[in-house]
Amino acid sequence: MSMILTRLHDDIGTIIMDNPERRNALSSKMVDEMLHALEVLEKGKARVIVIRAHAGAKVWSAGHDVNELPIAGRDPLAYSDPLVTVLRSIQASPLPVIAMIEGGVWGGACDLALSCDILIGSPTASITMTPAKIGVPYNASGILHFMGIMGVNIAKEMFFSAQSLTAERAEKLGILNHVVPADDMEKFTYELAGNIAKNSPLSIKVIKEQIRLLANAHPLSPHTFERVQGLRRLVYDSNDYAEGINAFLGKRPAVFQGE
Ligand code: YXS
């Protein structure tokens, strides 16, 4: 059964996450289907892509599929992880990608939404970063991504507290480009997409790539890179990492010991 539906209408491609039973958790199967949909739309007539959940979703996406997080001792967000792979694909896509968000965005799905170029939310949209709740160290590219978009203080608050950011606050912070009543969101999103589709695709592609390259221009010394990797290993080698995952799967609050 497909977890991703793909549409193309008037040069606008739509990728619909359609696995409500699992709250659109980004399993490797869903990510593979999303990567395929991106490739088909990029090779076809699409000039803009909209990524959304099914209409009326209470949860846009529940983030990384916790069942697929590796056991303690292995990097939970390695370069080749399916979620990390699709983030890079969206960021590197030559097409502008709009995230149309209804409902909660959790964990790695926040990075998926923020990897899109424009974020449009309904008043029910919320953003919750969960690594500290699950005992995950997150990863350098993701943390840098959050710092760049929302600033260090807000990124710290989101990562440390794992509290939800409302649509209203996310718009004030510039994380959401627009908050639009749910009934108007589809019309608003596709009108914006249509306006973008009328502009020069080559100019847009080149400007998007320039912004990505300049935003990612953070030289890291080998020492800094190795220090970051060592810090992350402390977490994913820890008992807390295993406790976080087991608590989620066991549907009980995690009890972290800090080791
Ligand atoms: O019990 P069943 O079998 O029906 O399955 C339940 C949930 O276990 C499942 N599900 C998930 N399965 C795997 N990975 C997930 N992320 C996930 N989320 C949900 O879907 C079925 C329905 O979920 P349920 O009953 O909880 O739905 P709800 O409507 O009461 O609550 C919706 C949520 C989203 C508030 C709730 O499902 C939830 O809190 N999900 C986990 C959100 C989360 O912590 N995501 C972070 C995953 S880890 C990650 O993304 C990164 C590694 S990190 O943490 O570093 O950002």
mmCIF file of C-alpha atoms and ligand atoms in Angstrom:
data_model
loop_
_atom_site.group_PDB
_atom_site.id
_atom_site.type_symbol
_atom_site.label_atom_id
_atom_site.label_comp_id
_atom_site.label_asym_id
_atom_site.label_seq_id
_atom_site.Cartn_x
_atom_site.Cartn_y
_atom_site.Cartn_z
ATOM 1 C CA MET A 1 0.000 0.000 0.000
ATOM 2 C CA SER A 2 1.529 3.375 -1.029
ATOM 3 C CA MET A 3 2.333 5.776 1.775
ATOM 4 C CA ILE A 4 2.990 8.627 -0.650
ATOM 5 C CA LEU A 5 0.533 9.983 -3.223
ATOM 6 C CA THR A 6 1.905 12.102 -6.074
ATOM 7 C CA ARG A 7 -0.051 14.624 -8.131
ATOM 8 C CA LEU A 8 0.853 17.020 -11.001
ATOM 9 C CA HIS A 9 -1.447 19.870 -12.036
ATOM 10 C CA ASP A 10 -0.560 23.142 -13.815
ATOM 11 C CA ASP A 11 3.226 22.667 -13.396
ATOM 12 C CA ILE A 12 2.696 22.144 -9.631
ATOM 13 C CA GLY A 13 3.659 18.783 -8.180
ATOM 14 C CA THR A 14 2.152 17.595 -4.893
ATOM 15 C CA ILE A 15 3.593 14.934 -2.602
ATOM 16 C CA ILE A 16 1.030 13.750 -0.043
ATOM 17 C CA MET A 17 2.132 11.811 3.043
ATOM 18 C CA ASP A 18 -0.699 9.331 3.437
ATOM 19 C CA ASN A 19 -0.042 6.935 6.322
ATOM 20 C CA PRO A 20 -2.346 8.293 9.069
ATOM 21 C CA GLU A 21 -2.309 5.011 10.984
ATOM 22 C CA ARG A 22 1.371 5.624 11.747
ATOM 23 C CA ARG A 23 0.954 9.421 11.916
ATOM 24 C CA ASN A 24 3.079 9.698 8.758
ATOM 25 C CA ALA A 25 6.149 8.449 10.645
ATOM 26 C CA LEU A 26 9.080 8.745 8.246
ATOM 27 C CA SER A 27 9.868 5.050 7.850
ATOM 28 C CA SER A 28 12.449 3.974 5.274
ATOM 29 C CA LYS A 29 9.569 2.790 3.064
ATOM 30 C CA MET A 30 7.801 6.179 3.200
ATOM 31 C CA VAL A 31 11.097 7.985 2.593
ATOM 32 C CA ASP A 32 11.922 5.747 -0.395
ATOM 33 C CA GLU A 33 8.533 6.556 -1.891
ATOM 34 C CA MET A 34 9.056 10.282 -1.200
ATOM 35 C CA LEU A 35 12.483 10.215 -2.870
ATOM 36 C CA HIS A 36 10.948 8.483 -5.910
ATOM 37 C CA ALA A 37 8.138 11.063 -6.076
ATOM 38 C CA LEU A 38 10.671 13.909 -5.903
ATOM 39 C CA GLU A 39 12.694 12.355 -8.746
ATOM 40 C CA VAL A 40 9.636 11.824 -10.971
ATOM 41 C CA LEU A 41 8.402 15.395 -10.427
ATOM 42 C CA GLU A 42 11.884 16.915 -10.942
ATOM 43 C CA LYS A 43 12.266 15.006 -14.235
ATOM 44 C CA GLY A 44 8.740 15.895 -15.364
ATOM 45 C CA LYS A 45 6.935 19.196 -16.000
ATOM 46 C CA ALA A 46 6.731 20.328 -12.368
ATOM 47 C CA ARG A 47 8.110 23.789 -11.613
ATOM 48 C CA VAL A 48 7.152 23.810 -7.915
ATOM 49 C CA ILE A 49 6.499 21.010 -5.398
ATOM 50 C CA VAL A 50 4.098 21.070 -2.441
ATOM 51 C CA ILE A 51 4.654 18.545 0.364
ATOM 52 C CA ARG A 52 1.602 17.981 2.588
ATOM 53 C CA ALA A 53 -0.288 15.429 4.621
ATOM 54 C CA HIS A 54 -3.773 14.198 3.824
ATOM 55 C CA ALA A 55 -6.456 16.875 4.301
ATOM 56 C CA GLY A 56 -7.467 17.463 7.903
ATOM 57 C CA ALA A 57 -4.416 15.697 9.332
ATOM 58 C CA LYS A 58 -3.959 16.101 13.110
ATOM 59 C CA VAL A 59 -0.310 15.126 12.615
ATOM 60 C CA TRP A 60 1.671 16.319 9.565
ATOM 61 C CA SER A 61 4.380 13.793 10.450
ATOM 62 C CA ALA A 62 5.490 12.127 13.673
ATOM 63 C CA GLY A 63 9.135 12.212 12.595
ATOM 64 C CA HIS A 64 11.663 9.411 12.277
ATOM 65 C CA ASP A 65 10.108 5.957 12.670
ATOM 66 C CA VAL A 66 11.287 5.120 16.193
ATOM 67 C CA ASN A 67 11.118 1.411 15.367
ATOM 68 C CA GLU A 68 13.884 2.035 12.837
ATOM 69 C CA LEU A 69 16.226 3.931 15.142
ATOM 70 C CA PRO A 70 19.362 1.803 15.411
ATOM 71 C CA ILE A 71 20.254 0.110 18.693
ATOM 72 C CA ALA A 72 22.601 1.899 21.097
ATOM 73 C CA GLY A 73 26.126 2.202 19.777
ATOM 74 C CA ARG A 74 25.215 3.193 16.235
ATOM 75 C CA ASP A 75 24.667 6.695 14.904
ATOM 76 C CA PRO A 76 20.867 7.240 14.828
ATOM 77 C CA LEU A 77 21.089 9.968 12.192
ATOM 78 C CA ALA A 78 24.019 8.898 10.052
ATOM 79 C CA TYR A 79 24.670 10.387 6.633
ATOM 80 C CA SER A 80 22.991 7.403 4.938
ATOM 81 C CA ASP A 81 19.931 7.356 7.242
ATOM 82 C CA PRO A 82 16.761 7.498 5.079
ATOM 83 C CA LEU A 83 15.465 10.623 6.881
ATOM 84 C CA VAL A 84 18.821 12.436 6.499
ATOM 85 C CA THR A 85 18.894 11.403 2.836
ATOM 86 C CA VAL A 86 15.500 12.899 2.038
ATOM 87 C CA LEU A 87 16.401 16.142 3.849
ATOM 88 C CA ARG A 88 19.429 16.535 1.555
ATOM 89 C CA SER A 89 17.309 15.707 -1.517
ATOM 90 C CA ILE A 90 14.738 18.397 -0.730
ATOM 91 C CA GLN A 91 17.414 20.975 0.079
ATOM 92 C CA ALA A 92 19.281 20.125 -3.148
ATOM 93 C CA SER A 93 16.171 19.902 -5.337
ATOM 94 C CA PRO A 94 16.323 22.347 -8.262
ATOM 95 C CA LEU A 95 12.610 23.031 -7.675
ATOM 96 C CA PRO A 96 11.213 25.279 -4.943
ATOM 97 C CA VAL A 97 9.468 23.081 -2.349
ATOM 98 C CA ILE A 98 6.576 24.378 -0.227
ATOM 99 C CA ALA A 99 5.624 22.617 3.024
ATOM 100 C CA MET A 100 1.866 22.908 3.551
ATOM 101 C CA ILE A 101 1.432 22.057 7.225
ATOM 102 C CA GLU A 102 -1.685 21.055 9.121
ATOM 103 C CA GLY A 103 -1.248 19.452 12.544
ATOM 104 C CA GLY A 104 1.798 18.501 14.568
ATOM 105 C CA VAL A 105 5.320 18.254 13.167
ATOM 106 C CA TRP A 106 7.544 16.071 15.370
ATOM 107 C CA GLY A 107 11.244 15.366 15.618
ATOM 108 C CA GLY A 108 12.995 14.752 12.350
ATOM 109 C CA ALA A 109 9.827 15.861 10.499
ATOM 110 C CA CYS A 110 10.660 19.386 11.731
ATOM 111 C CA ASP A 111 13.882 19.136 9.739
ATOM 112 C CA LEU A 112 11.869 17.827 6.787
ATOM 113 C CA ALA A 113 9.546 20.855 6.965
ATOM 114 C CA LEU A 114 12.468 23.256 7.471
ATOM 115 C CA SER A 115 14.287 21.686 4.512
ATOM 116 C CA CYS A 116 11.452 22.994 2.368
ATOM 117 C CA ASP A 117 11.885 26.496 0.976
ATOM 118 C CA ILE A 118 8.588 27.999 2.111
ATOM 119 C CA LEU A 119 6.461 26.851 5.050
ATOM 120 C CA ILE A 120 2.718 27.551 5.177
ATOM 121 C CA GLY A 121 0.860 26.422 8.302
ATOM 122 C CA SER A 122 -2.718 26.266 9.481
ATOM 123 C CA PRO A 123 -3.462 27.466 13.023
ATOM 124 C CA THR A 124 -3.287 23.787 14.114
ATOM 125 C CA ALA A 125 0.316 23.494 12.934
ATOM 126 C CA SER A 126 2.865 22.986 15.725
ATOM 127 C CA ILE A 127 6.585 22.209 15.751
ATOM 128 C CA THR A 128 8.149 19.944 18.387
ATOM 129 C CA MET A 129 11.811 18.949 18.479
ATOM 130 C CA THR A 130 12.125 15.659 20.351
ATOM 131 C CA PRO A 131 15.778 14.468 20.443
ATOM 132 C CA ALA A 132 16.174 15.233 24.158
ATOM 133 C CA LYS A 133 12.864 13.496 24.861
ATOM 134 C CA ILE A 134 14.034 10.348 23.062
ATOM 135 C CA GLY A 135 17.684 10.589 24.179
ATOM 136 C CA VAL A 136 19.073 11.286 20.682
ATOM 137 C CA PRO A 137 22.079 13.594 20.071
ATOM 138 C CA TYR A 138 20.662 14.897 16.791
ATOM 139 C CA ASN A 139 23.319 15.664 14.158
ATOM 140 C CA ALA A 140 25.573 18.552 13.162
ATOM 141 C CA SER A 141 23.891 19.371 9.842
ATOM 142 C CA GLY A 142 20.460 19.361 11.489
ATOM 143 C CA ILE A 143 21.532 21.538 14.419
ATOM 144 C CA LEU A 144 23.274 23.997 12.085
ATOM 145 C CA HIS A 145 20.098 24.013 9.970
ATOM 146 C CA PHE A 146 17.949 24.951 12.970
ATOM 147 C CA MET A 147 20.442 27.572 14.188
ATOM 148 C CA GLY A 148 20.457 29.179 10.750
ATOM 149 C CA ILE A 149 16.680 29.335 10.465
ATOM 150 C CA MET A 150 15.556 30.231 13.993
ATOM 151 C CA GLY A 151 18.669 31.514 15.746
ATOM 152 C CA VAL A 152 20.648 29.944 18.578
ATOM 153 C CA ASN A 153 18.364 30.819 21.503
ATOM 154 C CA ILE A 154 15.156 29.504 19.957
ATOM 155 C CA ALA A 155 16.974 26.402 18.707
ATOM 156 C CA LYS A 156 18.261 25.762 22.245
ATOM 157 C CA GLU A 157 14.781 26.231 23.734
ATOM 158 C CA MET A 158 13.246 23.835 21.194
ATOM 159 C CA PHE A 159 15.953 21.180 21.594
ATOM 160 C CA PHE A 160 16.235 21.404 25.403
ATOM 161 C CA SER A 161 12.516 21.642 26.270
ATOM 162 C CA ALA A 162 10.984 19.410 23.535
ATOM 163 C CA GLN A 163 7.969 21.686 23.973
ATOM 164 C CA SER A 164 5.688 22.460 21.012
ATOM 165 C CA LEU A 165 5.985 25.772 19.192
ATOM 166 C CA THR A 166 2.550 27.048 18.168
ATOM 167 C CA ALA A 167 1.840 28.170 14.608
ATOM 168 C CA GLU A 168 1.399 31.727 15.845
ATOM 169 C CA ARG A 169 4.814 31.808 17.577
ATOM 170 C CA ALA A 170 6.490 29.985 14.667
ATOM 171 C CA GLU A 171 5.201 32.648 12.288
ATOM 172 C CA LYS A 172 6.404 35.447 14.605
ATOM 173 C CA LEU A 173 9.836 33.797 14.642
ATOM 174 C CA GLY A 174 9.936 33.595 10.855
ATOM 175 C CA ILE A 175 9.895 29.775 10.862
ATOM 176 C CA LEU A 176 6.499 29.692 9.135
ATOM 177 C CA ASN A 177 6.217 32.072 6.180
ATOM 178 C CA HIS A 178 2.453 32.272 6.612
ATOM 179 C CA VAL A 179 -0.269 30.998 8.953
ATOM 180 C CA VAL A 180 -3.544 30.662 7.026
ATOM 181 C CA PRO A 181 -6.979 29.410 8.190
ATOM 182 C CA ALA A 182 -7.259 25.692 7.348
ATOM 183 C CA ASP A 183 -10.146 26.294 4.917
ATOM 184 C CA ASP A 184 -8.068 28.825 2.956
ATOM 185 C CA MET A 185 -4.733 27.016 3.093
ATOM 186 C CA GLU A 186 -5.085 24.953 -0.078
ATOM 187 C CA LYS A 187 -6.133 27.980 -2.194
ATOM 188 C CA PHE A 188 -3.431 30.180 -0.652
ATOM 189 C CA THR A 189 -0.683 27.564 -1.114
ATOM 190 C CA TYR A 190 -1.509 26.731 -4.723
ATOM 191 C CA GLU A 191 -1.910 30.396 -5.693
ATOM 192 C CA LEU A 192 1.566 31.066 -4.303
ATOM 193 C CA ALA A 193 2.897 27.970 -6.084
ATOM 194 C CA GLY A 194 1.246 29.114 -9.310
ATOM 195 C CA ASN A 195 2.881 32.526 -9.051
ATOM 196 C CA ILE A 196 6.279 30.901 -8.508
ATOM 197 C CA ALA A 197 5.696 28.532 -11.460
ATOM 198 C CA LYS A 198 5.308 31.553 -13.767
ATOM 199 C CA ASN A 199 8.814 32.813 -12.949
ATOM 200 C CA SER A 200 12.113 31.704 -14.496
ATOM 201 C CA PRO A 201 12.835 28.134 -13.327
ATOM 202 C CA LEU A 202 16.533 28.574 -14.130
ATOM 203 C CA SER A 203 16.785 31.783 -12.099
ATOM 204 C CA ILE A 204 14.936 30.179 -9.182
ATOM 205 C CA LYS A 205 17.104 27.033 -9.354
ATOM 206 C CA VAL A 206 20.320 29.094 -9.321
ATOM 207 C CA ILE A 207 19.141 31.418 -6.531
ATOM 208 C CA LYS A 208 18.014 28.424 -4.408
ATOM 209 C CA GLU A 209 21.419 26.729 -4.838
ATOM 210 C CA GLN A 210 23.309 29.958 -4.040
ATOM 211 C CA ILE A 211 21.291 30.411 -0.828
ATOM 212 C CA ARG A 212 21.970 26.789 0.168
ATOM 213 C CA LEU A 213 25.714 27.036 -0.504
ATOM 214 C CA LEU A 214 26.067 30.371 1.298
ATOM 215 C CA ALA A 215 23.931 29.245 4.262
ATOM 216 C CA ASN A 216 26.049 26.093 4.590
ATOM 217 C CA ALA A 217 29.384 27.871 4.278
ATOM 218 C CA HIS A 218 30.672 26.881 7.722
ATOM 219 C CA PRO A 219 34.301 25.729 7.541
ATOM 220 C CA LEU A 220 34.865 23.056 10.181
ATOM 221 C CA SER A 221 38.385 22.153 11.267
ATOM 222 C CA PRO A 222 39.064 18.398 11.476
ATOM 223 C CA HIS A 223 39.445 18.894 15.234
ATOM 224 C CA THR A 224 35.998 20.504 15.504
ATOM 225 C CA PHE A 225 34.437 17.803 13.319
ATOM 226 C CA GLU A 226 35.995 15.041 15.405
ATOM 227 C CA ARG A 227 34.957 16.743 18.664
ATOM 228 C CA VAL A 228 31.336 16.964 17.385
ATOM 229 C CA GLN A 229 31.382 13.296 16.399
ATOM 230 C CA GLY A 230 32.847 12.326 19.780
ATOM 231 C CA LEU A 231 30.133 14.297 21.617
ATOM 232 C CA ARG A 232 27.408 12.597 19.570
ATOM 233 C CA ARG A 233 28.896 9.155 20.220
ATOM 234 C CA LEU A 234 28.717 9.830 23.984
ATOM 235 C CA VAL A 235 24.932 10.030 23.565
ATOM 236 C CA TYR A 236 24.219 7.206 21.173
ATOM 237 C CA ASP A 237 26.514 4.898 23.159
ATOM 238 C CA SER A 238 24.614 5.815 26.351
ATOM 239 C CA ASN A 239 22.023 3.939 28.367
ATOM 240 C CA ASP A 240 19.792 7.027 28.090
ATOM 241 C CA TYR A 241 19.602 6.563 24.302
ATOM 242 C CA ALA A 242 18.400 2.970 24.712
ATOM 243 C CA GLU A 243 16.057 4.060 27.545
ATOM 244 C CA GLY A 244 14.501 6.797 25.363
ATOM 245 C CA ILE A 245 13.687 4.387 22.555
ATOM 246 C CA ASN A 246 12.497 1.596 24.839
ATOM 247 C CA ALA A 247 10.292 4.038 26.777
ATOM 248 C CA PHE A 248 8.643 5.224 23.552
ATOM 249 C CA LEU A 249 8.073 1.704 22.290
ATOM 250 C CA GLY A 250 6.840 0.645 25.739
ATOM 251 C CA LYS A 251 4.471 3.658 25.835
ATOM 252 C CA ARG A 252 5.890 4.856 29.181
ATOM 253 C CA PRO A 253 7.746 8.038 30.241
ATOM 254 C CA ALA A 254 11.510 7.730 29.904
ATOM 255 C CA VAL A 255 13.626 7.867 33.087
ATOM 256 C CA PHE A 256 16.981 9.365 32.099
ATOM 257 C CA GLN A 257 20.085 8.905 34.315
ATOM 258 C CA GLY A 258 22.362 11.211 32.321
ATOM 259 C CA GLU A 259 24.687 8.379 31.324
HETATM 260 O O1 YXS B 1 0.420 1.836 19.037
HETATM 261 P P1 YXS B 1 0.275 1.712 17.530
HETATM 262 O O2 YXS B 1 0.865 0.466 16.960
HETATM 263 O O3 YXS B 1 -1.124 2.027 17.036
HETATM 264 O O4 YXS B 1 1.192 2.890 16.885
HETATM 265 C C1 YXS B 1 0.973 4.232 17.293
HETATM 266 C C2 YXS B 1 2.339 4.888 17.482
HETATM 267 O O5 YXS B 1 3.288 4.045 18.079
HETATM 268 C C3 YXS B 1 2.728 5.142 16.036
HETATM 269 N N1 YXS B 1 3.722 6.213 15.955
HETATM 270 C C4 YXS B 1 5.006 6.023 15.613
HETATM 271 N N2 YXS B 1 5.673 4.904 15.279
HETATM 272 C C5 YXS B 1 6.997 5.056 14.998
HETATM 273 N N3 YXS B 1 7.649 6.235 15.021
HETATM 274 C C6 YXS B 1 7.000 7.373 15.347
HETATM 275 N N4 YXS B 1 7.655 8.534 15.340
HETATM 276 C C7 YXS B 1 5.613 7.284 15.674
HETATM 277 N N5 YXS B 1 4.660 8.188 16.058
HETATM 278 C C8 YXS B 1 3.523 7.504 16.215
HETATM 279 O O6 YXS B 1 1.531 5.532 15.386
HETATM 280 C C9 YXS B 1 0.401 4.955 16.075
HETATM 281 C C10 YXS B 1 -0.538 6.073 16.468
HETATM 282 O O7 YXS B 1 0.174 6.869 17.395
HETATM 283 P P2 YXS B 1 -0.552 7.499 18.680
HETATM 284 O O8 YXS B 1 -1.572 6.549 19.207
HETATM 285 O O9 YXS B 1 0.514 7.961 19.582
HETATM 286 O O10 YXS B 1 -1.300 8.760 18.012
HETATM 287 P P3 YXS B 1 -1.794 10.092 18.731
HETATM 288 O O11 YXS B 1 -2.641 10.769 17.721
HETATM 289 O O12 YXS B 1 -2.341 9.773 20.077
HETATM 290 O O13 YXS B 1 -0.471 10.943 18.973
HETATM 291 C C11 YXS B 1 0.198 11.480 17.852
HETATM 292 C C12 YXS B 1 1.634 11.869 18.318
HETATM 293 C C13 YXS B 1 2.437 12.308 17.101
HETATM 294 C C14 YXS B 1 1.541 13.013 19.362
HETATM 295 C C15 YXS B 1 2.264 10.619 18.976
HETATM 296 O O14 YXS B 1 2.155 9.521 18.085
HETATM 297 C C16 YXS B 1 3.727 10.841 19.265
HETATM 298 O O15 YXS B 1 4.091 11.521 20.226
HETATM 299 N N6 YXS B 1 4.581 10.258 18.367
HETATM 300 C C17 YXS B 1 6.039 10.373 18.557
HETATM 301 C C18 YXS B 1 6.540 11.763 18.158
HETATM 302 C C19 YXS B 1 8.054 11.787 18.321
HETATM 303 O O16 YXS B 1 8.553 11.755 19.448
HETATM 304 N N7 YXS B 1 8.766 11.799 17.198
HETATM 305 C C20 YXS B 1 10.252 11.778 17.206
HETATM 306 C C21 YXS B 1 10.720 10.448 16.608
HETATM 307 S S1 YXS B 1 12.484 10.347 16.719
HETATM 308 C C22 YXS B 1 13.032 11.501 15.591
HETATM 309 O O17 YXS B 1 12.280 12.026 14.794
HETATM 310 C C23 YXS B 1 14.474 11.877 15.576
HETATM 311 C C24 YXS B 1 15.394 10.703 15.787
HETATM 312 S S2 YXS B 1 14.779 13.090 16.825
HETATM 313 O O18 YXS B 1 14.095 12.617 18.028
HETATM 314 O O19 YXS B 1 16.217 13.148 17.006
HETATM 315 O O20 YXS B 1 14.212 14.304 16.296
#
